[in-house]
mmCIF file of C-alpha atoms in Angstrom:
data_model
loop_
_atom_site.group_PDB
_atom_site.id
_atom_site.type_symbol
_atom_site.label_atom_id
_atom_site.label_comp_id
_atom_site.label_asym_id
_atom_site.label_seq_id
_atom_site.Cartn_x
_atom_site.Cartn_y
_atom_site.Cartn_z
ATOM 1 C CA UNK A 1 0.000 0.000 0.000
ATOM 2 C CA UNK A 2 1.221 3.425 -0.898
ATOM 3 C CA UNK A 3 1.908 5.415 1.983
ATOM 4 C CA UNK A 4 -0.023 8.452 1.165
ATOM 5 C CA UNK A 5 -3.359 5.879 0.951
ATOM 6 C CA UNK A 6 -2.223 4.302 4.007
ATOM 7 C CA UNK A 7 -1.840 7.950 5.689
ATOM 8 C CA UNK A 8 -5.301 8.881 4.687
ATOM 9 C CA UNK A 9 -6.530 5.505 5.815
ATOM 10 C CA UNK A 10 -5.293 5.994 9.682
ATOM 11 C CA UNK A 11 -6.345 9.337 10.036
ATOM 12 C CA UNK A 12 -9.719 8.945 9.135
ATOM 13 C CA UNK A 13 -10.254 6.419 12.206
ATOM 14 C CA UNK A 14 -8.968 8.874 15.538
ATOM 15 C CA UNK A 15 -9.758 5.744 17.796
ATOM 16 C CA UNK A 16 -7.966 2.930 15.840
ATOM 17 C CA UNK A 17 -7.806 -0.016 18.975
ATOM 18 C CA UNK A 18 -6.160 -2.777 16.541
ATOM 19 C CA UNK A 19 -4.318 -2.912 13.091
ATOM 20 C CA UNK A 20 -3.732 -6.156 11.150
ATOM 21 C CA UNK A 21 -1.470 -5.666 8.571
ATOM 22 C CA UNK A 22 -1.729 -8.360 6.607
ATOM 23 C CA UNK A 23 -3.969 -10.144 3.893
ATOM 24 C CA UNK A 24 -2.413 -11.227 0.721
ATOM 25 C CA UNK A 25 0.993 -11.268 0.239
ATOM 26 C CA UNK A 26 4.253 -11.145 2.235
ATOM 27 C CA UNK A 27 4.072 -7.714 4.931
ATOM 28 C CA UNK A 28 7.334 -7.858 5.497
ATOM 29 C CA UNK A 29 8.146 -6.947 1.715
ATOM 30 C CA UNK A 30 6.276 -3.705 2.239
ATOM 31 C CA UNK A 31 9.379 -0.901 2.434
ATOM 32 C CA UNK A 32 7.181 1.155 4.423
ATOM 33 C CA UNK A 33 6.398 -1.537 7.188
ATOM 34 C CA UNK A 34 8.377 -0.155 9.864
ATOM 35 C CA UNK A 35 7.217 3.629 9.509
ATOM 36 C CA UNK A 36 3.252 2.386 8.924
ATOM 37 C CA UNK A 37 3.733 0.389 12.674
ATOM 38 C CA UNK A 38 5.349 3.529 14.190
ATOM 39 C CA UNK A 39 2.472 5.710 13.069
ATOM 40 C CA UNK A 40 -0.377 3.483 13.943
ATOM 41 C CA UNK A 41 1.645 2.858 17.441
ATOM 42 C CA UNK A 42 1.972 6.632 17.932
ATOM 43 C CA UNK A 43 -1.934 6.492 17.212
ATOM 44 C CA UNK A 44 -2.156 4.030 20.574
ATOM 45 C CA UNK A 45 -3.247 1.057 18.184
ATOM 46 C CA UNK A 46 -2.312 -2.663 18.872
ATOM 47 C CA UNK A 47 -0.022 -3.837 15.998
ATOM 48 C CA UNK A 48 0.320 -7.222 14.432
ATOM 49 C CA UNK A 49 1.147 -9.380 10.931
ATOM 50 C CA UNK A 50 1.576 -12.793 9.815
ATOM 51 C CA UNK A 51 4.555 -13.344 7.988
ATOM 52 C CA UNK A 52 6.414 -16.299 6.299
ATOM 53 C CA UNK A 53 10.001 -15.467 8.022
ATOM 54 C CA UNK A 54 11.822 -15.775 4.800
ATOM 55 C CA UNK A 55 13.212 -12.094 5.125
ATOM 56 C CA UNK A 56 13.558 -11.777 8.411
ATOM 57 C CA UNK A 57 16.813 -10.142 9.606
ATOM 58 C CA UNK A 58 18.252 -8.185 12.447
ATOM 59 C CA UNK A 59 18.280 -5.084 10.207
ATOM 60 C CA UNK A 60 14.688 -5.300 10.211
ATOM 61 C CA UNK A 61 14.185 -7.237 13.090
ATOM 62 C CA UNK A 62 15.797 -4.025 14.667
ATOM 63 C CA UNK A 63 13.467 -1.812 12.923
ATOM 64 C CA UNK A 64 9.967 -3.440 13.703
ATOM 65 C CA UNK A 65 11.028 -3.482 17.752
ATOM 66 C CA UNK A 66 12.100 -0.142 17.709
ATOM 67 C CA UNK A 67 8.770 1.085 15.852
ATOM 68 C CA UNK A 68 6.849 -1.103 18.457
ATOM 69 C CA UNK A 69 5.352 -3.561 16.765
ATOM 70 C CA UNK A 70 2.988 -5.687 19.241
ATOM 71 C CA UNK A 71 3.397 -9.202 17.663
ATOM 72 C CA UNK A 72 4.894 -10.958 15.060
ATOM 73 C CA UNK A 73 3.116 -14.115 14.054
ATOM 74 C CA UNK A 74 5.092 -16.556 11.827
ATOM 75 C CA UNK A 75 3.718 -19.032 9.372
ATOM 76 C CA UNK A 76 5.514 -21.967 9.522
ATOM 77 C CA UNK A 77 2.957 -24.528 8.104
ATOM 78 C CA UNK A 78 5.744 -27.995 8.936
ATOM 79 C CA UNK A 79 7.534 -29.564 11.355
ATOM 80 C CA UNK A 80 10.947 -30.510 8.914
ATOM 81 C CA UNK A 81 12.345 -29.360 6.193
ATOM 82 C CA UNK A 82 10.419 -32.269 3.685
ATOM 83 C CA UNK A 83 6.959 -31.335 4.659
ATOM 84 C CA UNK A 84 7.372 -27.262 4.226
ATOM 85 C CA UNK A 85 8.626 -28.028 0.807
ATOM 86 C CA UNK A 86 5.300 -30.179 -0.033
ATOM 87 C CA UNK A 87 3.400 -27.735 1.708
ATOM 88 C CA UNK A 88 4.745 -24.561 0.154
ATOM 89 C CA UNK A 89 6.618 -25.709 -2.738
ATOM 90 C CA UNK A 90 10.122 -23.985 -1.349
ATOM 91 C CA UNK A 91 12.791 -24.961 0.237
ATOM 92 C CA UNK A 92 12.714 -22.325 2.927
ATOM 93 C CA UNK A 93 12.689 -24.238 6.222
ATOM 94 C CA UNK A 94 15.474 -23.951 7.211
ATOM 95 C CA UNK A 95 16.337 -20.229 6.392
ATOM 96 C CA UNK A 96 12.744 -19.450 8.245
ATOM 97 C CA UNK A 97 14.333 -21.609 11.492
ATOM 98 C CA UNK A 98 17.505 -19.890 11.498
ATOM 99 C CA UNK A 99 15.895 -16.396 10.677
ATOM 100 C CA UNK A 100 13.195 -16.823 13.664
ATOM 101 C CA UNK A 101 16.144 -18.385 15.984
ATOM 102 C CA UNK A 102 17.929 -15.199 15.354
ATOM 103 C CA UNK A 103 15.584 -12.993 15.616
ATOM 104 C CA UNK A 104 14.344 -13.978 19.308
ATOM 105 C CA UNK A 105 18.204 -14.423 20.440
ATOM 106 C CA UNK A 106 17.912 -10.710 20.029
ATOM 107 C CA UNK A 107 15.166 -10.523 21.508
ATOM 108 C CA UNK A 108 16.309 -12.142 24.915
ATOM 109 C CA UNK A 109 19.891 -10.953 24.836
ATOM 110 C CA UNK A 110 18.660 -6.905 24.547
ATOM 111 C CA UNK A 111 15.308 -7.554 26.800
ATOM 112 C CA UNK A 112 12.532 -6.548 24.270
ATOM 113 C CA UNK A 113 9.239 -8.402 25.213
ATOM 114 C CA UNK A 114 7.765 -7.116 22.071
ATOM 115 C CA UNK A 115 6.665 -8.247 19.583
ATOM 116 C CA UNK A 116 5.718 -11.230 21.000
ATOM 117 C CA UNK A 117 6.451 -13.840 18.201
ATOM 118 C CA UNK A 118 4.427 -17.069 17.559
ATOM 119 C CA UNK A 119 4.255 -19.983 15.157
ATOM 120 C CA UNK A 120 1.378 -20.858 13.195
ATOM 121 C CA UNK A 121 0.531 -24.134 11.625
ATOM 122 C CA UNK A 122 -2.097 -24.411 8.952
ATOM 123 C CA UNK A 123 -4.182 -28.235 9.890
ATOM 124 C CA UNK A 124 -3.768 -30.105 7.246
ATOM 125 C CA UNK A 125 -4.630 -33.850 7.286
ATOM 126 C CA UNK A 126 -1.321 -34.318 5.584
ATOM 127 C CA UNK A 127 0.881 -32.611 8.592
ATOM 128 C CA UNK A 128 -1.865 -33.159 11.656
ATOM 129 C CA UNK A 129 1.088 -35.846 13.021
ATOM 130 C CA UNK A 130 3.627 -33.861 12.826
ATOM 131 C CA UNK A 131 1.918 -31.264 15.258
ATOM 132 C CA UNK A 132 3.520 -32.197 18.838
ATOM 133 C CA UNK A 133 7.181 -32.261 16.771
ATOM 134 C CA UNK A 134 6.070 -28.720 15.431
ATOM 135 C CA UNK A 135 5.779 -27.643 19.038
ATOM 136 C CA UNK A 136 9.171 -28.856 19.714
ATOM 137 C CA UNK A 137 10.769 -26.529 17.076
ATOM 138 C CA UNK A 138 8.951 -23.501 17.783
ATOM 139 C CA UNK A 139 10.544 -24.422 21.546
ATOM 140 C CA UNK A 140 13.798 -24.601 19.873
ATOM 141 C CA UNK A 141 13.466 -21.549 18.703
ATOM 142 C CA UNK A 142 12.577 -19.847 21.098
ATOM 143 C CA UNK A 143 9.086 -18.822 20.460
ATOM 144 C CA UNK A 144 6.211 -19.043 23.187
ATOM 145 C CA UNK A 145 3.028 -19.103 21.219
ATOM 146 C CA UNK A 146 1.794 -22.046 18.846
ATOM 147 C CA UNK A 147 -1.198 -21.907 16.906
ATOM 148 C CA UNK A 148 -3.347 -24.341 15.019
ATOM 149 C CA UNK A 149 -5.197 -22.417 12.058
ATOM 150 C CA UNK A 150 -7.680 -24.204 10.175
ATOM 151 C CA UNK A 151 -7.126 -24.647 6.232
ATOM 152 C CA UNK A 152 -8.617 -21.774 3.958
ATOM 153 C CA UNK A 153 -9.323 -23.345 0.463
ATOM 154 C CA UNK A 154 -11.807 -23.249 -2.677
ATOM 155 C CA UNK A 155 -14.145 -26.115 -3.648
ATOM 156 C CA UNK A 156 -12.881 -25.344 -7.221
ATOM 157 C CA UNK A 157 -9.541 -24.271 -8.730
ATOM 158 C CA UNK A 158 -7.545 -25.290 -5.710
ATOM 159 C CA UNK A 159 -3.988 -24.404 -5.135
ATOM 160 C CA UNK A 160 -1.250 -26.885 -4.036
ATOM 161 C CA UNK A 161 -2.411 -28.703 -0.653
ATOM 162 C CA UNK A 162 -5.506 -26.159 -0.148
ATOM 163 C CA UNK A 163 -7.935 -28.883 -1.463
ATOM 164 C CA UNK A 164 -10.945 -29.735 0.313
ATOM 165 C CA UNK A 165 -9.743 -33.290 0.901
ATOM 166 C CA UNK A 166 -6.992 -31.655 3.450
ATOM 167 C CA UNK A 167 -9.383 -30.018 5.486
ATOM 168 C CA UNK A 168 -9.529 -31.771 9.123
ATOM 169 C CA UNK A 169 -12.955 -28.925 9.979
ATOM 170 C CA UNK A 170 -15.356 -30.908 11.364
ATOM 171 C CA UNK A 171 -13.303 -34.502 10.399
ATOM 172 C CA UNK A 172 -11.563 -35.024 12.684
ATOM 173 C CA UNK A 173 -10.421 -38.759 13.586
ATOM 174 C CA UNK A 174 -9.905 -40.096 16.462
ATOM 175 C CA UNK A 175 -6.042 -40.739 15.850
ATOM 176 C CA UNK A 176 -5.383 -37.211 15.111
ATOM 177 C CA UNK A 177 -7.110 -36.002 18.262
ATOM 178 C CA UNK A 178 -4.347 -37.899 19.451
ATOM 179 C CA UNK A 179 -1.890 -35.385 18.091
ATOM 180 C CA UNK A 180 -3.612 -32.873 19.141
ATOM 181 C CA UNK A 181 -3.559 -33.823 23.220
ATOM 182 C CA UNK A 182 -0.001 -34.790 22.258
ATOM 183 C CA UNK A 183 0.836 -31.319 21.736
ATOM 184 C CA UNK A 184 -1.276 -30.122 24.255
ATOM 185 C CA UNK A 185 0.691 -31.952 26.785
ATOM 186 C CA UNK A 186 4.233 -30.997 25.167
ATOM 187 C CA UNK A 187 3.630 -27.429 24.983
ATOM 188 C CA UNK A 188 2.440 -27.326 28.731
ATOM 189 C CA UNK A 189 5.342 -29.412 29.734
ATOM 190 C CA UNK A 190 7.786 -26.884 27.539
ATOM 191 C CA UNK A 191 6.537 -23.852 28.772
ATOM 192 C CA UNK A 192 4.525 -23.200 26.159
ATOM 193 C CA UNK A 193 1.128 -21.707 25.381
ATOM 194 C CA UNK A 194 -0.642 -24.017 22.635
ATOM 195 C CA UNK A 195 -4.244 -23.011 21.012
ATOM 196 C CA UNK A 196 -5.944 -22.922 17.544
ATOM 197 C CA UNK A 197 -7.978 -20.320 16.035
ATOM 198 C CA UNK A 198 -11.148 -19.546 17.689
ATOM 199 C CA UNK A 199 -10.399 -21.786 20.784
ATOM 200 C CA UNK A 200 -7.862 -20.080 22.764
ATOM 201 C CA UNK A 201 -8.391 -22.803 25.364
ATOM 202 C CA UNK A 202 -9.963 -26.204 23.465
ATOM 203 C CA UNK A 203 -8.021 -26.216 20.623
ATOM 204 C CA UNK A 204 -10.019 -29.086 18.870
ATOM 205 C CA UNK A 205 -13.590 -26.864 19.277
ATOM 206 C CA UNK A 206 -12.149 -24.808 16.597
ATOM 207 C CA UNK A 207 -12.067 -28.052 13.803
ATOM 208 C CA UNK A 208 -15.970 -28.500 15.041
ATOM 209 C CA UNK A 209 -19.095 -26.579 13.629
ATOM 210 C CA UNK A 210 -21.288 -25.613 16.290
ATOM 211 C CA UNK A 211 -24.877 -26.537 16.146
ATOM 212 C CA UNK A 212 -26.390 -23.376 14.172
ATOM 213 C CA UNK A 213 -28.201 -23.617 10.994
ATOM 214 C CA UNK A 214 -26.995 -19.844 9.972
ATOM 215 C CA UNK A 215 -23.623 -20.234 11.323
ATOM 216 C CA UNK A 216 -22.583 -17.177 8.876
ATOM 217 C CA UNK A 217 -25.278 -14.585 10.964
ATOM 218 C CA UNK A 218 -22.671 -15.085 14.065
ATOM 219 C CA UNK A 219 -19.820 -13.028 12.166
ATOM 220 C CA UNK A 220 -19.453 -9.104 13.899
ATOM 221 C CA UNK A 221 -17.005 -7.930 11.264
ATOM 222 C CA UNK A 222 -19.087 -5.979 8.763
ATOM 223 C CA UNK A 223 -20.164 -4.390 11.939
ATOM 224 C CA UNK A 224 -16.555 -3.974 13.193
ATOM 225 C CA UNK A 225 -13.771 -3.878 11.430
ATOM 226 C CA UNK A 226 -12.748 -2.637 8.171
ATOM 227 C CA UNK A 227 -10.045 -4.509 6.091
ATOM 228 C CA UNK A 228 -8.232 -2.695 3.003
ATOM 229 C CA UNK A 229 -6.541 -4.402 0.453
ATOM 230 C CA UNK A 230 -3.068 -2.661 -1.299
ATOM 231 C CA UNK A 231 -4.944 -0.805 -3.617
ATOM 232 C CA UNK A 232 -7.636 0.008 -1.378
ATOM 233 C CA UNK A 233 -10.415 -1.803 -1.919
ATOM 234 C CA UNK A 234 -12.585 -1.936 1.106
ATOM 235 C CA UNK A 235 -14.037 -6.043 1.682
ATOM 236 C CA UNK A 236 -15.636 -7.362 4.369
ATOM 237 C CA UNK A 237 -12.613 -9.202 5.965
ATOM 238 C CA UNK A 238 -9.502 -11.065 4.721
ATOM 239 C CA UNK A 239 -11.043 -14.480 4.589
ATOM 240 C CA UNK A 240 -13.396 -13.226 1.207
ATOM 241 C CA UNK A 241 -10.868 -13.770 -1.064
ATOM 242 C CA UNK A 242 -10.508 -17.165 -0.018
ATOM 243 C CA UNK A 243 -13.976 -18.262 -0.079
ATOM 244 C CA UNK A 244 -14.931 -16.879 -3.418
ATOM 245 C CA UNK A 245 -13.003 -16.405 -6.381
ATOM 246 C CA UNK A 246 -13.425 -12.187 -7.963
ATOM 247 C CA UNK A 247 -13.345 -9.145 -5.680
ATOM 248 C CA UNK A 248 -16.201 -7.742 -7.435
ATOM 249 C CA UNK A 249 -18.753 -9.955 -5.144
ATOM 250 C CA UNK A 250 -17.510 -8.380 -1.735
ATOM 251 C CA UNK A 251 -15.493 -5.011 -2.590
ATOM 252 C CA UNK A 252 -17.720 -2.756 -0.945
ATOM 253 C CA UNK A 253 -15.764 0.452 -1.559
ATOM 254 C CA UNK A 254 -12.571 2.345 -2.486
ATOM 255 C CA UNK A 255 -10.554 4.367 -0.775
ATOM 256 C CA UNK A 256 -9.037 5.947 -3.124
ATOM 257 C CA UNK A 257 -12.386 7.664 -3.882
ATOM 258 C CA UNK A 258 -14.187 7.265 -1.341
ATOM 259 C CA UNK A 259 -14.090 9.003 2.889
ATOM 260 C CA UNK A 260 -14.551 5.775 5.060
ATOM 261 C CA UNK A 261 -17.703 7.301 6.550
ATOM 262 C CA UNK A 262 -19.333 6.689 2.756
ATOM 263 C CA UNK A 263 -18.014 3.490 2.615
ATOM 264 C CA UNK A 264 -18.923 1.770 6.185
ATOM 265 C CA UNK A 265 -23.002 3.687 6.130
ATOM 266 C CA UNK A 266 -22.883 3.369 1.982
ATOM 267 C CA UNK A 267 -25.113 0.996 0.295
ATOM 268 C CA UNK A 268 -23.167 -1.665 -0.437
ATOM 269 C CA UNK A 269 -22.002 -2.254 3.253
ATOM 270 C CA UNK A 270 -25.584 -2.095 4.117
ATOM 271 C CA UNK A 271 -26.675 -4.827 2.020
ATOM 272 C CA UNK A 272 -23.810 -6.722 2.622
ATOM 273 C CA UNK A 273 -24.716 -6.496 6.617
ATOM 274 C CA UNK A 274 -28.675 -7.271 5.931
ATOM 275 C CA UNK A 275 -27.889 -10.273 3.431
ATOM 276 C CA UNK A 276 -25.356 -11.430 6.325
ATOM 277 C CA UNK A 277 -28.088 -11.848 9.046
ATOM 278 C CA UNK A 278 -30.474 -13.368 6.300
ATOM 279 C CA UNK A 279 -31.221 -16.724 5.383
ATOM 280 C CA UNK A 280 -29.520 -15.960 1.951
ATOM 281 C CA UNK A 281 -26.138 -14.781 3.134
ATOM 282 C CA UNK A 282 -23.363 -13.268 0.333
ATOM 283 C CA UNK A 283 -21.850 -16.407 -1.488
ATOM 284 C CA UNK A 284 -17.960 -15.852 0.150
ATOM 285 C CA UNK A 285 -20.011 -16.180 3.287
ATOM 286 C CA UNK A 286 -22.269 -18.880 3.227
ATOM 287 C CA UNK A 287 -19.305 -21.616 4.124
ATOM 288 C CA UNK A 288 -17.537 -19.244 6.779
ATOM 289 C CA UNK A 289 -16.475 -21.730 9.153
ATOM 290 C CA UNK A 290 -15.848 -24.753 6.337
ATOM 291 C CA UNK A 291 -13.131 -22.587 4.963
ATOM 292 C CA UNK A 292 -12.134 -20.080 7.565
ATOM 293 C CA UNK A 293 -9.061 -19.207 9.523
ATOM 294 C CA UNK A 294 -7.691 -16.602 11.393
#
């Protein structure tokens, strides 16, 4: 995003609590990254991204602490260096290891509590066993924080291991419940805090639909949050993209051309709310919760 957008973004919300700043793509690529944390943390905001690790470094290791990023969450998808290749398709394990090693070293030897820097592993049926050994090298690490995210992925047209036949939501067997108490267990006997998205404290709830026959009419965010893509595009949340292919079905304003006060009371995000708490929800959210992840 260019910073000028980004500048006129901010300063049209005066009581930003929380900035995600992340959605497609790789943050940490952004040359700005740095300078947009500093301003939203001189704005009092709570600061966060997923990133992949790849480019990682103390130069800008250096530069995210000192603009006070809040936390630094770190997509790691694999347990060894043979799975993150089938996962991703690049051989980037070990660089990510060495990078997020590094980076918390820092972190200890200087005393900077912040960010606070997790690992995140997407649940796919094809690395569910390799979960309590995934624990053990975020320990090695030295990161705190695991997290189980569920799979995002299309029906149609998937990409790479984002196939519905990966997807442990609501099929889960009884052997990988196994792993999952298995690395329950580890992480508490490590030190470490273990959860998965949307069940901070059961992480298996989160791979189980709950007993609602408009499960989509539970979502706050239209009502909430805004999320901006690069070129700002406003859509309901990052999870759209994912759920239905062409940002013409959920863009539901631009930036560019439009204050954020026309945008969030406009038409568009009107409909989009009433169609939400409807029996006919917008198609990219009628399977929220098959396909969804933080």
């Amino acid at each position: 995003m260019a910073w000028d957008l980004f500048v006129k973004i901010v300063d049209q919300v005066p009581d930003l609590t929380r900035a995600v700043l992340h959605g497609v793509g790789e943050p940490m690529l952004v040359k700005n990254l740095p300078r947009m944390v500093r301003y939203l943390k001189d704005r009092g905001a709570y600061v966060l991204f997923n990133t992949n690790g790849t480019v990682l470094n103390e130069r800008n290791g250096r530069a995210l602490i000192a603009a006070g990023l809040d936390e630094l969450r770190v997509s790691l998808d694999a347990a060894n260096a043979k799975s993150y290749l089938k996962v991703r398709g690049k051989n980037y394990f070990e660089r990510i290891l060495r990078n997020v090693k590094a980076f918390r070293a820092l972190q200890e030897r200087e005393g900077h509590a912040t960010p606070k820097v997790s690992a995140w592993l997407t649940g796919l049926r094809e690395t569910i066993g390799e979960l309590p050994a995934f624990v053990r090298v975020a320990a090695e690490v030295g990161v705190k924080e695991v997290y189980l995210q569920r799979l995002v992925f299309f029906e149609e047209g998937a990409v790479g291991m984002a196939r519905p036949d990966q997807a442990l939501f609501e099929q889960l067997a009884r052997e990988e419940t196994v792993h999952l108490r298995e690395a329950e267990a580890l992480a508490k006997s490590l030190g470490l805090s273990f959860s998965a998205s949307g069940a901070a404290s059961e992480p298996g709830e989160s791979l189980v639909r709950k007993p609602d026959g408009n499960p989509w009419s539970l979502c706050r965010r239209p009502w909430t949050v805004m999320y901006f893509t690069a070129n700002g595009r406003a859509l309901p949340c990052c999870i759209a993209p994912f759920s239905q292919h062409g940002y013409e079905n959920y863009t539901l304003g631009d930036a560019t051309q439009e204050d954020l006060r026309e945008i969030w009371n406009g038409p568009r995000y009107q409909a989009f709310r009433d169609a939400l708490v409807s029996d006919q929800p917008p198609q990219a959210c009628a399977n929220c919760g098959l396909r969804w992840s933080l």
